[in-house]
Coordinates of C-alpha atoms in Angstrom, one line a residue:
Chain A
X132 CA -14.9 5.5 0.1
X133 CA -15.6 8.5 -2.0
X134 CA -14.4 12.0 -2.3
X135 CA -13.0 14.5 -4.7
X136 CA -15.2 16.5 -7.0
X137 CA -18.9 16.1 -6.5
X138 CA -19.5 15.2 -10.2
X139 CA -17.0 12.4 -9.9
X140 CA -14.8 14.0 -12.6
X141 CA -11.5 15.1 -11.0
X142 CA -9.5 17.6 -13.0
X143 CA -6.6 15.3 -13.8
X144 CA -3.6 16.6 -15.7
X145 CA -0.2 15.2 -16.2
X146 CA 2.1 15.9 -13.2
X147 CA 5.0 18.3 -13.8
X148 CA 8.2 16.6 -14.7
X149 CA 8.7 12.9 -15.2
X150 CA 6.4 10.4 -13.5
X151 CA 6.2 6.6 -14.0
X152 CA 4.5 5.2 -17.1
X153 CA 2.2 2.3 -16.4
X154 CA 2.3 -0.3 -19.2
X155 CA -0.5 -2.8 -19.4
X156 CA 0.8 -5.7 -21.4
X157 CA -1.9 -7.5 -23.5
X158 CA -4.8 -6.6 -21.1
X159 CA -8.0 -8.5 -21.7
X160 CA -10.8 -6.7 -20.1
X161 CA -11.7 -3.1 -20.9
X162 CA -13.1 -2.7 -17.4
X163 CA -9.7 -3.5 -15.9
X164 CA -8.1 -0.9 -18.1
X165 CA -10.6 1.6 -16.7
X166 CA -10.0 0.5 -13.1
X167 CA -6.3 0.8 -13.7
X168 CA -6.8 4.5 -14.8
X169 CA -8.8 5.0 -11.6
X170 CA -6.1 3.5 -9.4
X171 CA -3.5 5.6 -11.2
X172 CA -5.5 8.7 -10.5
X173 CA -5.8 7.8 -6.9
X174 CA -2.0 7.5 -6.6
X175 CA -1.2 10.6 -8.7
X176 CA 0.0 8.7 -11.8
X177 CA -1.0 9.8 -15.3
X178 CA 0.9 8.1 -18.1
X179 CA -0.8 4.9 -19.4
X180 CA 0.5 2.7 -22.2
X181 CA -1.3 -0.3 -23.5
X182 CA 0.5 -3.1 -25.4
X183 CA -1.7 -5.1 -27.8
X184 CA -5.0 -4.9 -25.9
X185 CA -7.0 -8.0 -26.7
X186 CA -10.1 -6.1 -27.8
X187 CA -8.4 -3.1 -29.4
X188 CA -8.4 0.5 -28.1
X189 CA -10.3 2.7 -27.3
X190 CA -13.0 0.7 -25.7
X191 CA -16.1 2.4 -24.3
X192 CA -16.4 -0.1 -21.4
X193 CA -13.2 1.2 -19.9
X194 CA -14.7 4.6 -19.1
X195 CA -17.4 3.7 -16.5
X196 CA -14.7 1.8 -14.5
X197 CA -12.4 4.8 -14.6
X198 CA -14.8 6.7 -12.3
X199 CA -13.8 10.1 -13.6
X200 CA -10.2 9.4 -14.6
X201 CA -11.2 9.8 -18.2
X202 CA -8.2 12.1 -19.0
X203 CA -5.9 9.2 -18.3
X204 CA -7.7 6.9 -20.8
X205 CA -7.9 9.7 -23.4
X206 CA -4.2 10.2 -23.2
X207 CA -3.3 6.5 -23.2
X208 CA -1.0 5.3 -26.0
X209 CA -1.1 2.0 -27.7
X210 CA 1.9 -0.1 -28.8
X211 CA 2.4 -3.4 -30.7
X212 CA 5.1 -4.7 -28.4
X213 CA 6.8 -4.2 -25.0
X214 CA 10.1 -3.0 -26.6
X215 CA 8.2 -0.4 -28.6
X216 CA 6.3 0.7 -25.5
X217 CA 9.4 1.2 -23.4
X218 CA 11.8 2.5 -26.1
X219 CA 11.9 6.0 -24.7
X220 CA 12.2 4.9 -21.1
X221 CA 15.4 4.8 -19.1
X222 CA 14.3 2.2 -16.6
X223 CA 11.8 -0.7 -16.8
X224 CA 10.3 -2.4 -13.8
X225 CA 8.2 -5.5 -14.2
X226 CA 5.7 -6.7 -11.7
X227 CA 5.9 -10.5 -11.2
X228 CA 4.6 -12.5 -8.3
X229 CA 6.3 -15.8 -9.1
X230 CA 10.0 -16.6 -9.1
X231 CA 11.2 -17.3 -12.6
X232 CA 14.4 -18.7 -14.1
X233 CA 15.8 -15.2 -14.2
X234 CA 18.5 -13.3 -12.4
X235 CA 17.5 -9.7 -11.8
X236 CA 17.1 -7.4 -8.9
X237 CA 13.7 -7.8 -7.2
X238 CA 12.2 -5.1 -5.1
X239 CA 9.1 -4.9 -2.9
X240 CA 6.5 -2.4 -4.1
X241 CA 7.7 0.0 -1.4
X242 CA 11.4 -0.1 -2.5
X243 CA 10.3 0.2 -6.1
X244 CA 8.3 3.3 -5.3
X245 CA 11.4 4.8 -3.6
X246 CA 13.4 4.0 -6.7
X247 CA 10.7 5.4 -9.0
X248 CA 10.8 8.7 -7.0
X249 CA 14.6 8.8 -7.3
X250 CA 14.4 8.1 -11.0
X251 CA 11.8 10.9 -11.5
X252 CA 13.9 13.3 -9.5
X253 CA 16.8 12.7 -11.9
X254 CA 14.2 13.6 -14.7
X255 CA 14.5 10.1 -16.1
X256 CA 11.5 8.1 -17.4
X257 CA 10.6 4.8 -15.8
X258 CA 8.0 2.3 -17.0
X259 CA 6.3 -0.4 -14.9
X260 CA 5.0 -3.4 -16.7
X261 CA 1.8 -5.3 -15.6
X262 CA 1.0 -8.5 -17.3
X263 CA -2.4 -9.8 -18.6
X264 CA -5.1 -10.8 -16.2
X265 CA -4.7 -14.6 -16.4
X266 CA -1.1 -15.4 -17.2
X267 CA 1.0 -12.5 -16.0
X268 CA 4.0 -11.4 -17.9
X269 CA 5.9 -13.8 -20.1
X270 CA 9.7 -14.3 -19.8
X271 CA 10.2 -12.4 -23.0
X272 CA 8.4 -9.4 -21.5
X273 CA 10.5 -9.6 -18.4
X274 CA 13.7 -9.6 -20.5
X275 CA 12.9 -5.9 -21.2
X276 CA 13.0 -5.1 -17.5
X277 CA 16.0 -4.2 -15.4
X278 CA 14.2 -4.7 -12.1
X279 CA 11.3 -7.0 -10.9
X280 CA 8.7 -5.8 -8.4
X281 CA 7.2 -8.5 -6.2
X282 CA 4.6 -7.5 -3.6
X283 CA 4.8 -9.0 -0.2
X284 CA 1.4 -10.8 0.0
X285 CA -0.1 -13.9 1.5
X286 CA 1.6 -16.8 -0.3
X287 CA -1.5 -18.9 0.2
X288 CA -3.4 -16.4 -2.0
X289 CA -1.3 -14.3 -4.3
X290 CA -3.8 -14.0 -7.1
X291 CA -4.2 -10.2 -7.5
X292 CA -6.6 -8.4 -9.7
X293 CA -4.9 -6.3 -12.4
X294 CA -6.2 -3.0 -11.0
X295 CA -5.4 -4.0 -7.5
X296 CA -1.8 -4.6 -8.5
X297 CA -1.7 -1.1 -10.1
X298 CA -3.4 0.3 -7.0
X299 CA -0.7 -0.9 -4.7
X300 CA 2.1 0.5 -6.8
X301 CA 0.2 3.8 -7.2
X302 CA -0.5 4.0 -3.5
X303 CA 3.2 3.3 -2.7
X304 CA 4.2 5.9 -5.3
X305 CA 2.0 8.5 -3.7
X306 CA 3.0 7.5 -0.1
X307 CA 6.7 7.7 -1.0
X308 CA 6.4 11.5 -1.3
X309 CA 3.6 11.9 1.2
X310 CA 4.2 14.2 4.2
X311 CA 1.0 13.2 6.1
X312 CA 2.0 12.4 9.7
X313 CA 1.2 8.7 10.3
X314 CA -0.7 9.6 13.4
X315 CA -2.6 12.9 13.9
X316 CA -5.6 14.3 15.7
X317 CA -8.4 15.3 13.4
X318 CA -9.5 18.7 14.6
X319 CA -11.0 20.3 11.5
X320 CA -13.4 23.2 12.1
X321 CA -12.2 23.4 15.6
X322 CA -8.8 23.7 17.3
X323 CA -7.1 22.4 20.4
X324 CA -8.0 24.6 23.3
X325 CA -5.3 26.6 25.0
X326 CA -4.4 25.7 28.6
X327 CA -5.8 29.1 29.6
X328 CA -9.2 28.3 28.1
X329 CA -9.1 24.9 29.9
X330 CA -8.2 26.7 33.1
X331 CA -11.2 29.0 32.9
X332 CA -13.4 26.0 32.5
X333 CA -11.8 24.0 35.3
X334 CA -12.0 26.9 37.7
X335 CA -15.7 27.3 36.8
X336 CA -16.3 23.6 37.3
X337 CA -14.7 23.6 40.7
X338 CA -16.7 26.7 41.7
X339 CA -19.9 25.0 40.7
X340 CA -19.0 21.8 42.5
X341 CA -18.1 23.8 45.6
X342 CA -21.6 25.4 45.3
X343 CA -23.2 22.0 45.2
X344 CA -21.3 20.9 48.3
X345 CA -19.8 18.1 46.3
X346 CA -16.3 19.2 47.3
X347 CA -17.3 20.0 50.9
X348 CA -15.0 17.4 52.6
X349 CA -12.0 19.6 53.3
X350 CA -9.4 16.8 53.5
X351 CA -10.5 15.2 50.2
X352 CA -11.0 18.4 48.2
X353 CA -7.4 18.9 46.9
X354 CA -7.2 15.3 45.7
X355 CA -10.5 15.5 44.0
X356 CA -9.7 18.8 42.2
X357 CA -6.4 17.4 41.1
X358 CA -8.1 14.3 39.7
X359 CA -10.5 16.4 37.8
X360 CA -7.6 18.5 36.4
X361 CA -5.7 15.4 35.4
X362 CA -8.7 14.0 33.6
X363 CA -9.3 17.1 31.5
X364 CA -5.6 17.8 30.9
X365 CA -4.9 14.3 29.7
X366 CA -5.8 14.6 26.0
X367 CA -6.0 17.6 23.7
X368 CA -9.3 19.1 24.6
X369 CA -10.7 21.1 21.7
X370 CA -12.2 24.6 21.9
X371 CA -15.5 23.0 20.6
X372 CA -15.5 20.4 23.3
X373 CA -14.9 23.1 25.9
X374 CA -17.9 25.0 24.8
X375 CA -20.0 21.8 25.0
X376 CA -18.6 21.2 28.5
X377 CA -19.4 24.8 29.6
X378 CA -22.9 24.1 28.3
X379 CA -23.1 20.9 30.4
X380 CA -22.1 22.7 33.6
X381 CA -24.5 25.5 32.9
X382 CA -27.4 23.1 32.4
X383 CA -26.5 21.1 35.5
X384 CA -26.2 24.2 37.6
X385 CA -29.5 25.6 36.4
X386 CA -31.2 22.3 37.3
X387 CA -29.7 22.4 40.7
X388 CA -30.8 26.1 41.2
X389 CA -34.3 25.2 40.0
X390 CA -34.6 22.3 42.2
X391 CA -32.7 23.8 45.1
X392 CA -30.0 21.7 46.7
X393 CA -31.3 18.1 46.8
X394 CA -31.7 16.3 50.1
X395 CA -29.8 13.3 48.8
X396 CA -26.8 14.2 46.7
X397 CA -26.9 13.5 42.9
X398 CA -24.9 10.5 41.8
X399 CA -21.3 11.5 41.1
X400 CA -20.7 13.0 37.7
X401 CA -18.9 10.5 35.4
X402 CA -15.8 12.6 35.3
X403 CA -15.3 12.9 39.0
X404 CA -13.7 9.4 39.4
X405 CA -11.3 9.1 36.6
X406 CA -9.5 6.3 38.4
Chain B
X181 CA -0.8 -11.0 -11.7
X182 CA -1.7 -14.5 -10.7
X183 CA -0.3 -17.2 -8.6
X184 CA -1.1 -19.5 -5.7
X185 CA -2.7 -22.8 -6.3
X186 CA -3.3 -23.8 -9.9
X187 CA -7.0 -24.4 -9.4
X188 CA -7.4 -20.8 -8.1
X189 CA -8.7 -22.1 -4.8
X190 CA -6.3 -21.3 -2.1
X191 CA -6.5 -23.2 1.1
X192 CA -7.7 -20.3 3.3
X193 CA -8.1 -20.8 7.0
X194 CA -8.5 -18.4 9.8
X195 CA -5.1 -17.3 11.0
X196 CA -4.1 -18.3 14.5
X197 CA -4.9 -15.8 17.3
X198 CA -6.7 -12.6 16.8
X199 CA -6.6 -10.8 13.4
X200 CA -8.6 -7.7 12.3
X201 CA -12.2 -8.1 11.4
X202 CA -13.2 -6.3 8.2
X203 CA -16.7 -4.8 8.5
X204 CA -18.5 -3.8 5.3
X205 CA -21.2 -1.3 6.3
X206 CA -24.3 -1.4 4.1
X207 CA -22.4 -2.7 1.0
X208 CA -24.4 -2.4 -2.2
X209 CA -22.8 -4.7 -4.8
X210 CA -22.3 -8.4 -4.3
X211 CA -19.3 -8.3 -6.6
X212 CA -17.6 -5.8 -4.3
X213 CA -18.2 -8.1 -1.3
X214 CA -16.5 -10.9 -3.3
X215 CA -13.6 -8.6 -4.3
X216 CA -13.2 -7.6 -0.7
X217 CA -12.8 -11.2 0.3
X218 CA -10.1 -11.7 -2.5
X219 CA -8.2 -8.6 -1.2
X220 CA -8.5 -9.9 2.4
X221 CA -7.0 -13.2 1.3
X222 CA -4.2 -11.4 -0.5
X223 CA -3.3 -9.7 2.7
X224 CA -3.8 -12.6 5.1
X225 CA -7.1 -11.3 6.6
X226 CA -10.0 -13.7 7.2
X227 CA -12.8 -12.4 9.4
X228 CA -15.5 -10.6 7.4
X229 CA -18.6 -9.0 8.8
X230 CA -21.4 -7.4 6.8
X231 CA -23.8 -4.9 8.2
X232 CA -27.2 -4.7 6.5
X233 CA -26.1 -5.6 2.9
X234 CA -28.5 -4.0 0.4
X235 CA -29.3 -7.2 -1.4
X236 CA -29.2 -9.6 1.5
X237 CA -26.7 -12.4 2.2
X238 CA -25.4 -14.8 0.9
X239 CA -25.3 -13.6 -2.7
X240 CA -24.1 -15.9 -5.4
X241 CA -22.6 -13.0 -7.4
X242 CA -20.0 -12.5 -4.7
X243 CA -18.2 -15.8 -5.3
X244 CA -16.8 -15.3 -8.8
X245 CA -15.2 -12.0 -7.7
X246 CA -13.7 -13.7 -4.7
X247 CA -11.4 -15.6 -7.0
X248 CA -11.0 -18.6 -4.7
X249 CA -11.4 -16.8 -1.4
X250 CA -14.7 -18.6 -0.9
X251 CA -13.9 -19.7 2.7
X252 CA -13.9 -16.0 3.7
X253 CA -17.4 -15.5 2.2
X254 CA -18.6 -18.8 3.7
X255 CA -17.5 -17.7 7.2
X256 CA -18.9 -14.1 6.8
X257 CA -21.3 -12.9 9.5
X258 CA -24.2 -10.6 9.0
X259 CA -25.4 -8.0 11.5
X260 CA -28.2 -5.4 11.6
X261 CA -26.1 -2.5 12.9
X262 CA -22.6 -1.4 13.3
X263 CA -22.8 -1.5 17.2
X264 CA -23.9 -5.1 16.9
X265 CA -21.1 -5.9 14.5
X266 CA -18.4 -4.5 16.8
X267 CA -19.9 -5.5 20.2
X268 CA -17.2 -8.1 20.8
X269 CA -14.3 -5.9 19.5
X270 CA -11.9 -4.0 21.7
X271 CA -11.0 -1.4 19.1
X272 CA -12.8 0.0 16.2
X273 CA -11.1 1.8 13.3
X274 CA -13.1 3.5 10.6
X275 CA -11.9 4.3 7.1
X276 CA -12.8 7.8 6.1
X277 CA -11.3 9.9 3.3
X278 CA -12.9 13.2 4.2
X279 CA -12.5 15.4 7.2
X280 CA -15.7 15.5 9.2
X281 CA -16.9 17.5 12.2
X282 CA -15.3 15.0 14.5
X283 CA -12.4 15.0 16.9
X284 CA -10.7 11.6 16.9
X285 CA -7.2 10.3 16.2
X286 CA -6.6 9.8 12.5
X287 CA -4.0 7.4 11.2
X288 CA -2.6 6.6 7.8
X289 CA -3.1 3.1 6.6
X290 CA 0.5 2.3 7.5
X291 CA 0.2 3.5 11.0
X292 CA -3.2 1.8 11.4
X293 CA -1.6 -1.5 10.3
X294 CA 1.1 -1.1 12.9
X295 CA -1.6 -0.5 15.5
X296 CA -3.6 -3.5 14.3
X297 CA -0.5 -5.7 14.7
X298 CA 0.1 -4.4 18.2
X299 CA -3.6 -4.9 19.1
X300 CA -3.5 -8.5 17.7
X301 CA -0.3 -9.2 19.6
X302 CA -2.1 -8.3 22.8
X303 CA -4.8 -10.8 21.8
X304 CA -7.4 -8.1 21.5
X305 CA -9.9 -7.9 18.6
X306 CA -10.0 -5.0 16.3
X307 CA -12.6 -4.1 13.7
X308 CA -12.1 -1.9 10.6
X309 CA -15.2 -0.3 9.2
X310 CA -15.6 0.4 5.4
X311 CA -18.6 2.4 4.3
X312 CA -21.0 1.8 1.4
X313 CA -19.7 2.3 -2.2
X314 CA -21.3 5.7 -2.9
X315 CA -21.6 7.6 0.3
X316 CA -19.0 6.2 2.7
X317 CA -19.6 5.9 6.4
X318 CA -22.1 8.1 8.1
X319 CA -21.3 10.2 11.2
X320 CA -23.3 7.7 13.3
X321 CA -21.2 4.8 12.1
X322 CA -18.0 6.8 12.9
X323 CA -19.3 7.5 16.4
X324 CA -18.6 3.7 17.0
X325 CA -15.0 4.1 16.1
X326 CA -12.1 5.2 18.3
X327 CA -9.7 5.9 15.4
X328 CA -10.1 7.0 11.9
X329 CA -7.9 5.7 9.0
X330 CA -7.3 8.1 6.1
X331 CA -5.2 6.9 3.2
X332 CA -2.7 9.3 1.8
X333 CA -3.9 9.6 -1.8
X334 CA -4.1 12.1 -4.6
X335 CA -6.6 14.8 -3.3
X336 CA -7.6 15.5 -6.9
X337 CA -8.9 12.0 -7.2
X338 CA -9.7 10.4 -3.8
X339 CA -12.6 8.2 -5.0
X340 CA -11.6 4.7 -4.1
X341 CA -13.3 1.5 -5.1
X342 CA -14.5 -0.5 -2.0
X343 CA -12.3 -3.5 -2.6
X344 CA -9.3 -1.2 -3.4
X345 CA -9.8 0.4 0.0
X346 CA -9.8 -3.0 1.7
X347 CA -6.8 -4.0 -0.5
X348 CA -4.6 -1.2 0.7
X349 CA -5.4 -2.0 4.3
X350 CA -4.9 -5.7 3.8
X351 CA -1.6 -5.0 2.0
X352 CA -0.4 -2.8 4.8
X353 CA -1.5 -5.4 7.4
X354 CA 0.6 -8.1 5.6
X355 CA 3.5 -5.7 5.0
X356 CA 3.6 -4.7 8.7
X357 CA 4.8 -8.2 9.6
X358 CA 6.7 -8.9 6.4
X359 CA 10.3 -9.8 6.5
X360 CA 10.9 -9.6 2.8
X361 CA 14.0 -7.5 2.2
X362 CA 13.0 -4.4 0.2
X363 CA 15.7 -5.1 -2.3
X364 CA 17.1 -8.4 -3.3
X365 CA 18.6 -10.3 -6.2
X366 CA 16.4 -13.0 -7.6
X367 CA 18.6 -16.0 -8.0
X368 CA 16.2 -18.9 -7.8
X369 CA 17.5 -22.1 -9.3
X370 CA 21.0 -20.7 -9.3
X371 CA 23.3 -19.0 -6.8
X372 CA 25.7 -16.2 -6.7
X373 CA 29.1 -17.4 -7.9
X374 CA 32.1 -17.4 -5.5
X375 CA 34.9 -15.0 -6.2
X376 CA 37.1 -18.1 -6.7
X377 CA 34.7 -19.3 -9.5
X378 CA 34.8 -15.9 -11.0
X379 CA 38.6 -15.8 -10.8
X380 CA 38.8 -19.1 -12.7
X381 CA 36.7 -17.6 -15.5
X382 CA 38.5 -14.3 -15.6
X383 CA 41.9 -16.1 -15.8
X384 CA 40.6 -18.3 -18.6
X385 CA 39.2 -15.3 -20.5
X386 CA 42.5 -13.4 -20.2
X387 CA 44.4 -16.5 -21.4
X388 CA 42.1 -16.8 -24.4
X389 CA 42.4 -13.1 -25.2
X390 CA 46.2 -13.4 -24.9
X391 CA 46.0 -16.2 -27.4
X392 CA 44.1 -14.1 -29.9
X393 CA 46.6 -11.4 -29.5
X394 CA 43.9 -9.0 -28.3
X395 CA 46.0 -8.1 -25.3
X396 CA 49.3 -8.0 -27.2
X397 CA 50.0 -4.3 -26.5
X398 CA 52.3 -4.6 -23.5
X399 CA 51.7 -1.2 -22.0
X400 CA 47.9 -1.4 -22.4
X401 CA 47.5 -5.0 -21.1
X402 CA 47.3 -4.3 -17.4
X403 CA 44.7 -1.6 -17.8
X404 CA 42.6 -3.7 -20.1
X405 CA 42.7 -6.7 -17.8
X406 CA 41.8 -4.5 -14.9
X407 CA 38.8 -3.1 -16.8
X408 CA 37.6 -6.6 -17.6
X409 CA 37.9 -7.6 -13.9
X410 CA 36.0 -4.5 -12.8
X411 CA 33.2 -5.2 -15.3
X412 CA 32.7 -8.7 -14.1
X413 CA 33.2 -8.0 -10.4
X414 CA 30.7 -5.1 -10.4
X415 CA 27.5 -7.0 -9.8
X416 CA 26.8 -10.4 -8.3
X417 CA 27.5 -12.8 -11.1
X418 CA 25.6 -16.1 -10.7
X419 CA 27.0 -19.5 -11.1
X420 CA 24.5 -20.0 -14.0
X421 CA 25.8 -16.9 -15.8
X422 CA 29.4 -18.0 -15.3
X423 CA 28.6 -21.3 -17.1
X424 CA 27.0 -19.3 -19.9
X425 CA 30.1 -17.1 -20.1
X426 CA 32.4 -20.1 -20.2
X427 CA 30.3 -21.4 -23.1
X428 CA 30.7 -18.1 -24.9
X429 CA 34.5 -18.1 -24.5
X430 CA 34.6 -21.8 -25.6
X431 CA 32.6 -21.1 -28.7
X432 CA 34.5 -18.0 -29.6
X433 CA 37.8 -19.8 -29.1
X434 CA 36.7 -22.7 -31.2
X435 CA 35.7 -20.3 -34.0
X436 CA 39.1 -18.7 -33.8
X437 CA 40.9 -22.1 -33.9
X438 CA 38.7 -23.3 -36.8
X439 CA 39.3 -20.2 -38.8
X440 CA 42.9 -19.7 -37.7
X441 CA 43.8 -16.3 -36.5
X442 CA 42.1 -13.9 -38.8
X443 CA 44.0 -11.4 -40.9
X444 CA 41.9 -8.5 -39.7
X445 CA 41.0 -8.7 -36.0
X446 CA 37.4 -9.5 -35.0
X447 CA 35.4 -6.5 -33.7
X448 CA 36.0 -6.0 -30.0
X449 CA 33.8 -8.2 -27.8
X450 CA 31.0 -6.2 -26.2
X451 CA 32.5 -6.6 -22.7
X452 CA 36.0 -5.5 -23.5
X453 CA 35.0 -1.8 -23.4
X454 CA 32.9 -1.4 -20.3
X455 CA 33.6 2.4 -20.1

């Protein structure tokens, strides 16, 4: 899936007001730091902090994986410890797939995203900790957190790539404020036809069918016309589709006029028997 | 984030009944096919079909990226075309970030997951198409689909890695059937203390504080005791925490008894002024 600017470099800037800080704790692979930045950009997050990256920072290998989210990597801050990285934050959430010997509120990613939106709305700063690729966060890291985030995922295969873990949180963060209707009809570059436009078409269709003799049987005609109407009224016909349908009727009518009325009737049009 | 079996090889088997088929259309990188299998395993999906993979199939490079989801790669089926890949499916959804010149229902990932659950519940087979890494699906591919899936994501940076796109769908698929409460208290290996247990502790604490003379001021005593109660009653204290607190009181009392009552009072205990 691709999109955004053609050159792959989106114009990423920090969002207005507070938004969650993503804290990568002791990340190992530069590529994963880059993929994290990409996932953050996908979900509208910007602030990246890195605690004790194994191979130092900056790392050139991070940039190709960021796929244009360079601004996030450029602005990333490096810290020696988790407490230092979250010192200016009001809330700290820690992602953790496994139950530990710890007593702390644990939220799904969705609930966490709602909380993060509420925290940002109060202009408070929240950090979300993500552990190193292999081992995850240590108990000492989690002692800095006030809330755990545990994703509902297949218990038979919980192992999640670091950037995937960030992606799910970033996706939920974006979705928590998203007004996209869950179900819609995509009608770009066209629009749903008015019932008047549909009526013009249906009247024309019926007239053409009358001319072919297809609707000749007097007692069956009302039912057949009604079925035709039902068929076309059922969904949202677009203006573009109507034009296509007008074209179809025009072509079929011309063919009939060219050929004259055939001795044996044409096979029924597909939309005459909507069943 | 890691988890699952220690050896990284989860025992993955096809789920009972129908579950969605993930169709990678003309994927380019073996690593992405492997990462897709991993994401599918995370979300409890199993059936993978690959249409015209650029470098053929099977590809050894896919396996390390699958992180133990080998069974999904082993069972993957290869097809020449999208129509062939979806021929036995009852519904076809296509992921597509960009509006196209097409009129078709478009669902968010969340709505699509709900639909996919409903489809599977009717024992029908659904396929979800994912396009190649760079270009995404072509219009001809999408003509095979009855529904589009468009993720709500940052329009300034929509570019999504292939496995990330699969991850979000797999995550929503799992979440759509998930019974995990969004917010919970993690109390594994311990339990929330009963009010009776808390009462025993609070009474003991007050008795010890009376013995120190800390609650000597007659007119202030009821308010101070009430504040203490409020502080401890506020959250869900666990049985483990209560034992720790008993230990703290025991230690502090012993110190007092060893030292005798100090001439100058100790500084107030941190929990005596919950304010």
